[in-house]
């Protein structure tokens, strides 16, 4: 199986999950040929990929071209992480005045798109691995399942379920904190509530999130809709297709 | 005749960059280390947001050194709001930061840099030559990750660091002790192997070494030190100048007197050698390393010395660990400006924020290590090529790319922009 790992606008954090596989990476390398992975190897070839992992959001005209080329060369394309799935933290600008942000930090020679967008705005994405960053367990599951020709099993339920499974007291009930766990997809093991804080949504929304119910629930706790929306906009996943119109 | 040779995409570095060399009649005329990573405007995004989001958002600037961003960030907030952090919490911050040094240095030493010395393209190929060495590297890296996970839940973008301290802390860290001790053993074992590597003869010239200065070997805080001068975090901007260059999306930096400077392990080692832990000192001696180290290729050796230091210090902290009575102190926002600086694995990382009376961010300023090092990298590359003729791409790949890699540039971090005044840059003859 020929594999490529590609990077767009991102922090490189999701690619690190490959390195975290450690010995497994060495073992897997007997079955898969990593043909293109700039961060890992100085020998790269680009012809055809059975499997392409793509990190990062699309935020320049050059990136728009490149993601299309990768799609044409790949049989199966996996978006890894919040940047690739939803636009990432850099998509927080999508909800604000771009020229103000742009010129407040840059004198303006470089061509950057006003919006930072997920891969799926440009090409067909076959699978998403969630998280900012993704975790190595999910990456391992995907690699092994695809090697065996099965479909990978990734969670689709919300973080709350992981919280319950762990026996965490709910931070909303116990501490009056704001938590995005009810609409955020699981996979992290309810990390934040375990550390006594609210989930800030880094794994992104579950499929068909019931945002209305979340807003109403919090308004009953006297938390304004505006605040929840602001948190979602900076949740690394605010520009996810399933919630962007709401925000 | 004018022509250009280039490496279009640098490999085994973090982020996207390229190297172009311009030749005239076969002789090198100039070169450019171009960083083409698209800007992500993190400082712009922060504006108007509440101060609490700083550790989570700035961590996302870099997947390899998120803890550094969190530490400089919270310290800038605490500076602004006049918060004093108790020593026991600071010690835990150090531990978490050592974890990051260990995992980031191990990643660079074994995964990114070491293959160069064996003439192979990747760690996977290297494992076919010396599996023991690769496995040792992995074990060391894992130990660093364990520390960060124990304190912050996950290695990249941990979730526990908040202004004032930690959201929650473990009851005990005793399960870390054995892992760290084993990793230290492994690190000492690799020293013999690294000692046997061949280093190209090469020296950085006319470069200032800049690092923090504190009681300990510098990592968490302190003043900035250059050639006998101490600069407080607040004074950073009046001693160092950042400016844009037309071919790079990351800024360059120099001292205000127009000197090129270097930050990172070599600078720390040269400035604070005598503060290394006993085993780290011994390791340096075994490797015949002493200040002033000027060969960037030896960065790999300095990093293993720092790994030993970080592991030895971490073991001590873990042994003494008692969960603090209070994991965090109270933070009350007020309208003001604060500064924070710490030693990221790649060198000093400076943050500054202004807040309104509710703690909303009015402006954010971040200067990462790689943008500060770009000039020094270019200067060394120029040293390397200036007398060569008819340079070919293959030669660049074999000789210039390892030089770039030895600096461990973190290109995604470097791609940040502050409000720049080209006028300033021109004034100092920099653009
Ligand atoms: S999703 Fe998060 S961890 Fe992954 S590349 Fe983007 S910012 Fe980094
Ligand atoms: S703490 Fe958050 S994730 Fe956990 S149960 Fe409560 S709302 Fe759900
Ligand atoms: S609890 Fe939420 S914010 Fe925290 S790691 Fe999990 S998904 Fe991310």
XYZ file of C-alpha atoms in Angstrom, chain B residues 19-339:
321
model
C 16.380 27.171 -0.347
C 17.403 29.162 -3.401
C 20.958 29.913 -4.425
C 21.644 32.489 -7.128
C 24.726 31.988 -9.250
C 26.484 34.314 -11.664
C 28.984 32.736 -14.040
C 28.903 29.693 -11.810
C 29.771 31.602 -8.638
C 27.321 32.064 -5.769
C 25.940 35.587 -5.617
C 23.292 35.305 -2.922
C 20.961 32.870 -1.257
C 17.559 32.815 0.344
C 16.039 30.579 2.908
C 12.402 31.040 1.937
C 9.645 30.127 4.260
C 6.410 29.732 2.373
C 4.208 28.388 5.109
C 0.967 30.397 4.912
C 0.474 32.773 7.819
C -2.211 31.761 10.278
C -2.722 35.173 11.873
C -2.853 33.861 15.416
C -2.046 37.276 16.902
C -4.882 38.812 14.900
C -7.331 36.127 15.957
C -6.490 36.679 19.612
C -7.587 40.303 19.538
C -10.814 40.891 21.382
C -10.786 37.444 23.003
C -10.705 36.842 26.766
C -7.239 36.241 28.249
C -8.144 32.684 29.284
C -7.937 31.442 25.684
C -4.238 32.287 25.328
C -2.768 28.917 26.432
C -5.154 26.904 24.242
C -4.879 29.066 21.154
C -1.160 29.879 21.158
C -0.341 26.198 21.780
C -1.703 25.616 18.261
C 1.102 27.669 16.756
C 3.344 24.636 17.129
C 2.596 20.939 17.471
C 6.123 20.161 18.664
C 6.531 22.812 21.355
C 3.027 23.700 22.623
C 4.177 23.748 26.252
C 6.636 26.546 25.441
C 3.775 28.617 24.031
C 1.670 27.896 27.074
C 4.468 28.823 29.485
C 5.479 32.092 27.818
C 1.794 32.912 27.389
C 0.661 32.380 30.988
C 3.723 34.188 32.305
C 2.879 37.220 30.159
C -0.675 37.168 31.548
C 0.589 36.845 35.122
C 3.030 39.679 34.539
C 0.203 41.900 33.309
C -2.085 41.055 36.216
C 0.685 41.129 38.868
C 0.229 37.499 39.870
C 2.990 35.825 41.853
C 3.349 32.087 41.279
C 4.374 29.965 44.287
C 7.591 27.988 43.948
C 5.960 24.579 44.105
C 3.801 25.396 41.087
C 6.808 26.786 39.244
C 8.681 23.580 39.871
C 5.843 21.601 38.253
C 5.894 23.977 35.294
C 9.590 23.219 34.970
C 8.907 19.509 35.021
C 6.322 19.798 32.269
C 8.697 21.950 30.242
C 11.545 19.439 30.701
C 9.140 16.847 29.304
C 8.782 18.956 26.202
C 12.542 19.445 25.855
C 13.086 15.715 26.097
C 10.450 14.779 23.566
C 11.210 17.576 21.135
C 14.986 17.130 21.292
C 14.618 13.348 20.922
C 12.379 13.884 17.919
C 14.951 16.137 16.336
C 18.036 14.149 17.269
C 16.780 10.714 16.288
C 13.969 11.195 13.778
C 15.055 14.291 11.896
C 18.787 14.856 12.245
C 20.486 11.517 12.849
C 19.652 10.003 9.422
C 21.987 12.630 7.898
C 24.986 11.163 9.678
C 24.219 7.724 8.261
C 23.381 8.920 4.777
C 19.863 7.562 4.855
C 16.628 9.409 4.091
C 14.641 8.558 7.219
C 14.496 6.932 10.615
C 12.835 3.924 9.025
C 15.922 3.355 6.902
C 18.157 4.127 9.861
C 16.447 1.394 11.868
C 17.714 -1.111 9.304
C 21.276 -0.046 10.097
C 21.120 0.418 13.853
C 17.836 -0.609 15.354
C 19.101 -0.319 18.910
C 19.886 3.331 18.462
C 16.490 4.064 16.944
C 14.658 2.203 19.695
C 16.655 4.067 22.329
C 15.643 7.350 20.705
C 12.010 6.293 20.762
C 12.206 5.330 24.405
C 13.711 8.693 25.329
C 11.060 10.555 23.362
C 8.322 8.510 25.014
C 9.634 9.431 28.461
C 9.292 13.112 27.611
C 5.783 12.535 26.339
C 4.875 10.664 29.542
C 5.722 13.682 31.652
C 3.561 16.017 29.569
C 0.728 13.492 29.505
C 0.816 12.959 33.252
C 0.543 16.688 33.886
C -1.515 17.812 30.920
C -3.456 14.861 29.505
C -1.797 14.712 26.105
C 1.574 15.487 24.554
C 0.499 17.965 21.946
C -1.692 20.808 23.176
C -2.084 19.657 26.785
C -5.178 20.896 28.593
C -4.168 21.649 32.188
C -2.083 24.839 31.998
C -3.953 27.990 33.013
C -2.927 31.479 34.077
C -2.132 31.101 37.769
C -1.005 27.473 37.610
C -2.709 24.191 36.796
C -6.372 23.345 36.536
C -5.824 20.003 38.180
C -2.764 18.078 39.285
C -2.088 14.388 39.846
C -1.954 13.028 43.408
C 1.344 11.353 42.737
C 3.941 11.161 39.995
C 5.703 8.080 41.273
C 4.797 6.033 38.206
C 7.006 8.356 36.162
C 10.180 7.661 38.094
C 11.110 4.328 36.589
C 10.358 5.438 33.031
C 12.553 8.492 33.432
C 15.388 6.549 34.992
C 15.340 4.038 32.168
C 15.279 6.843 29.612
C 18.250 8.474 31.297
C 20.150 5.210 31.093
C 19.303 4.980 27.394
C 20.368 8.567 26.819
C 23.731 7.921 28.452
C 24.100 4.810 26.337
C 23.491 6.730 23.096
C 26.213 9.220 24.031
C 28.909 6.725 23.055
C 27.265 6.242 19.674
C 26.848 9.940 19.038
C 30.431 10.515 19.995
C 31.495 8.362 17.075
C 29.681 10.473 14.481
C 31.623 12.427 11.906
C 31.166 16.158 12.032
C 31.893 18.378 9.064
C 34.467 21.022 9.886
C 32.459 24.152 10.084
C 32.109 27.226 12.261
C 29.547 29.936 12.760
C 31.237 33.287 12.609
C 30.233 36.630 14.057
C 27.114 35.349 15.694
C 25.922 36.422 19.124
C 24.581 33.753 21.431
C 21.359 34.813 23.104
C 19.573 32.927 25.856
C 17.794 33.502 29.131
C 19.635 33.766 32.389
C 18.203 32.379 35.612
C 19.492 30.560 38.675
C 19.118 27.200 37.029
C 20.193 26.243 33.509
C 17.758 28.510 31.650
C 14.330 27.188 30.739
C 11.327 28.746 32.425
C 11.960 32.435 32.908
C 14.513 35.153 33.486
C 16.204 38.013 31.701
C 17.602 37.776 28.216
C 21.372 37.571 28.131
C 23.696 38.651 25.346
C 27.394 39.274 25.677
C 27.355 40.369 29.284
C 24.197 42.456 28.930
C 20.920 41.587 30.647
C 17.735 42.657 28.930
C 14.436 42.322 30.777
C 11.507 40.714 28.947
C 9.907 44.147 28.819
C 12.920 45.632 27.056
C 13.083 42.922 24.376
C 11.670 45.093 21.632
C 14.175 47.836 22.222
C 17.143 45.480 21.855
C 15.971 43.243 19.056
C 14.479 44.308 15.747
C 12.112 42.193 13.690
C 11.587 42.894 10.034
C 10.023 41.415 6.933
C 12.024 40.225 3.978
C 10.370 39.954 0.575
C 10.996 36.226 0.093
C 9.821 34.771 3.362
C 6.532 34.652 5.211
C 8.425 34.579 8.506
C 10.157 37.619 9.840
C 13.850 37.979 10.427
C 15.444 39.447 13.531
C 18.713 41.109 14.505
C 19.950 43.055 17.443
C 19.306 46.746 17.167
C 22.980 47.213 16.342
C 22.534 45.009 13.311
C 24.203 41.894 14.701
C 23.085 38.416 13.765
C 22.241 36.283 16.755
C 21.482 32.687 17.549
C 19.038 31.276 20.087
C 18.516 27.653 21.133
C 20.541 24.789 22.613
C 23.952 25.977 21.409
C 23.347 29.490 22.741
C 22.100 28.147 26.078
C 25.037 25.796 26.357
C 27.534 28.539 25.574
C 25.970 30.978 28.026
C 25.078 28.690 30.923
C 27.342 25.661 30.652
C 28.317 25.728 34.325
C 24.696 25.332 35.417
C 24.187 21.936 33.805
C 23.261 19.020 36.072
C 26.198 16.812 37.173
C 25.460 14.010 34.709
C 24.904 16.470 31.881
C 28.229 18.072 32.660
C 29.892 14.665 32.598
C 28.203 13.932 29.292
C 29.510 17.158 27.807
C 33.007 16.177 28.915
C 32.656 12.734 27.359
C 31.699 14.423 24.115
C 34.567 16.913 24.446
C 32.054 19.729 24.338
C 32.776 22.975 26.036
C 31.865 26.576 25.391
C 32.088 28.087 22.861
C 30.470 25.529 20.587
C 30.326 27.119 17.142
C 29.720 24.223 14.814
C 25.961 24.000 14.185
C 26.257 20.318 13.277
C 27.189 19.711 16.904
C 23.738 20.883 17.892
C 22.895 17.180 17.966
C 25.449 16.670 20.764
C 24.291 19.693 22.716
C 20.748 18.366 22.496
C 21.718 15.032 24.004
C 23.466 16.915 26.814
C 20.262 18.891 27.401
C 18.233 15.677 27.307
C 20.425 14.258 30.071
C 20.082 17.491 32.053
C 16.312 17.553 31.632
C 15.907 13.903 32.627
C 18.163 14.187 35.667
C 16.377 17.317 36.868
C 12.963 15.773 36.176
C 13.757 12.678 38.214
C 14.579 14.924 41.154
C 11.340 16.869 40.818
C 9.324 13.672 40.516
C 10.969 12.224 43.647
C 10.221 15.365 45.653
C 6.742 15.834 44.265
C 3.958 16.487 46.701
C 0.675 17.671 45.273
C 0.524 21.395 46.105
C -2.199 22.588 48.448
C -3.342 24.945 45.751
C -2.840 24.067 42.083
C -3.458 27.617 40.999
C -3.548 31.096 42.420
C -6.268 33.587 41.724
C -5.955 35.816 38.690
C -7.789 39.133 38.572
C -7.613 40.991 35.280
C -6.837 44.670 35.007
C -6.018 46.981 32.197
C -2.296 46.622 31.470
C 0.451 45.066 29.386
C 2.515 41.997 30.283
C 5.573 40.176 28.988
